[in-house]
């Protein structure tokens, strides 16, 4: 008798092969048979008419703090994700000397918009070194598996101490110490190293993150430490300034170590190179023996603006600053006052706090042609006719008036979508060919981060609903979508035991009703420690999510099973045979 049998589903096994009808048998934490299962299961699921796929692997998240206290791991776990890789973009919480706890929280809060009060209350800090942090992560069972990078920011703070300032140049001894930390971190089970080199990433005090001004010698020195261990992914977010020759040193590092280097590939106002140039430069290096992989988003990286969110079009108005710290009830009462409304709308925004952020602020406060109203069933590929600018013109009011009243709808819970990255063409057509490239992976969900601005942890669901099911042109097949979110992401990080539904592989499984797959409307919750806020978004259509053979979600509702844990290092397939 098998532990669990999923019967009669349409299996999309993660390899990219055509879907087929089959049963899936699970014993323990492994798939034991895919085909005709004649033996009964202790528990059975009727998957007739449903898609049966591997669990999704999300390689770009920021659950570094949340993973130390939260066993459900929402919102990623609500969207079929059974494995996450965190510690991206050079931010994290280990290694950490006691006098740097507050600094590291400020760095994470500034870069990833995770409430500092929630991190301060939620984390126990029962670690100092990176291996000790891994031990702390291992203490908590979860609905999903977690893996992590060693983050550059924490390393520099640990080694440089008070010398860690933007522009600080480490000594050869500093680089040796940082390299040793990375080497020890990988030996303890980290899957890679991460850094950030973009002006969009700043601490809560507005300072550039540590990796932004790092030298080529520092980055390559750390990369060589990974080469000595023999595995690991070098992950980076960068503005890709041409003078830095990022692709040159990424190619050199990859060729020397034999390891993959991956970067965030986006249409971005901060990037020196257009996306087409980024991909071309990457491929030129790969044609010369490198292994560079572009991480691509599935949609516009969108800020969700709300009165109670982190940003909205009026956030830099002088009158807003007079009420910004009031309790919501008092704030809502002031916003409901017609005189206050007229005053706020009529004011000019204050200048940006630093010159690098001025273009971003302008788009947030005045980019009405890129602002869109988020209704139920909102389409994340909106047209220019659906913009706030167009709707305001049709209504005979100014865009600011329309936006203000929209935010006031639903008792002040109205939402505006601003795809600030990846939407300069007003559509997602440019992503279609990248969805069929073997040098790109689906990524950049930022699960657990940007709590008051972004809810892209729902990207796997968006992939199914929009790219596979609903898009009117340039769709992708279900088999390609599943492969990209399962096999491709898992293999990049050496997780060879998952991402495929075959005997011997980890029994991470989704049973999905594609007729019902649908994203819900995002909402702001205040459920983090210390009442911290975060945007959440659920989905219909996930009948079951199974992690390591245990049903963790049924009908979108979490069960009491917590089979997930910490991944330590690359994983191999455990071959097994089921007796029938």
Short mmCIF file of C-alpha atoms in Angstrom, two decimals, residues 163 167 286 310 463 481:
data_model
loop_
_atom_site.label_atom_id
_atom_site.label_comp_id
_atom_site.label_asym_id
_atom_site.label_seq_id
_atom_site.Cartn_x
_atom_site.Cartn_y
_atom_site.Cartn_z
CA UNK A 163 34.78 51.20 8.39
CA UNK A 167 33.00 53.77 -1.03
CA UNK A 286 28.42 32.61 -22.59
CA UNK A 310 4.59 52.52 1.86
CA UNK A 463 2.35 32.60 -14.89
CA UNK A 481 5.61 27.16 -17.72
#
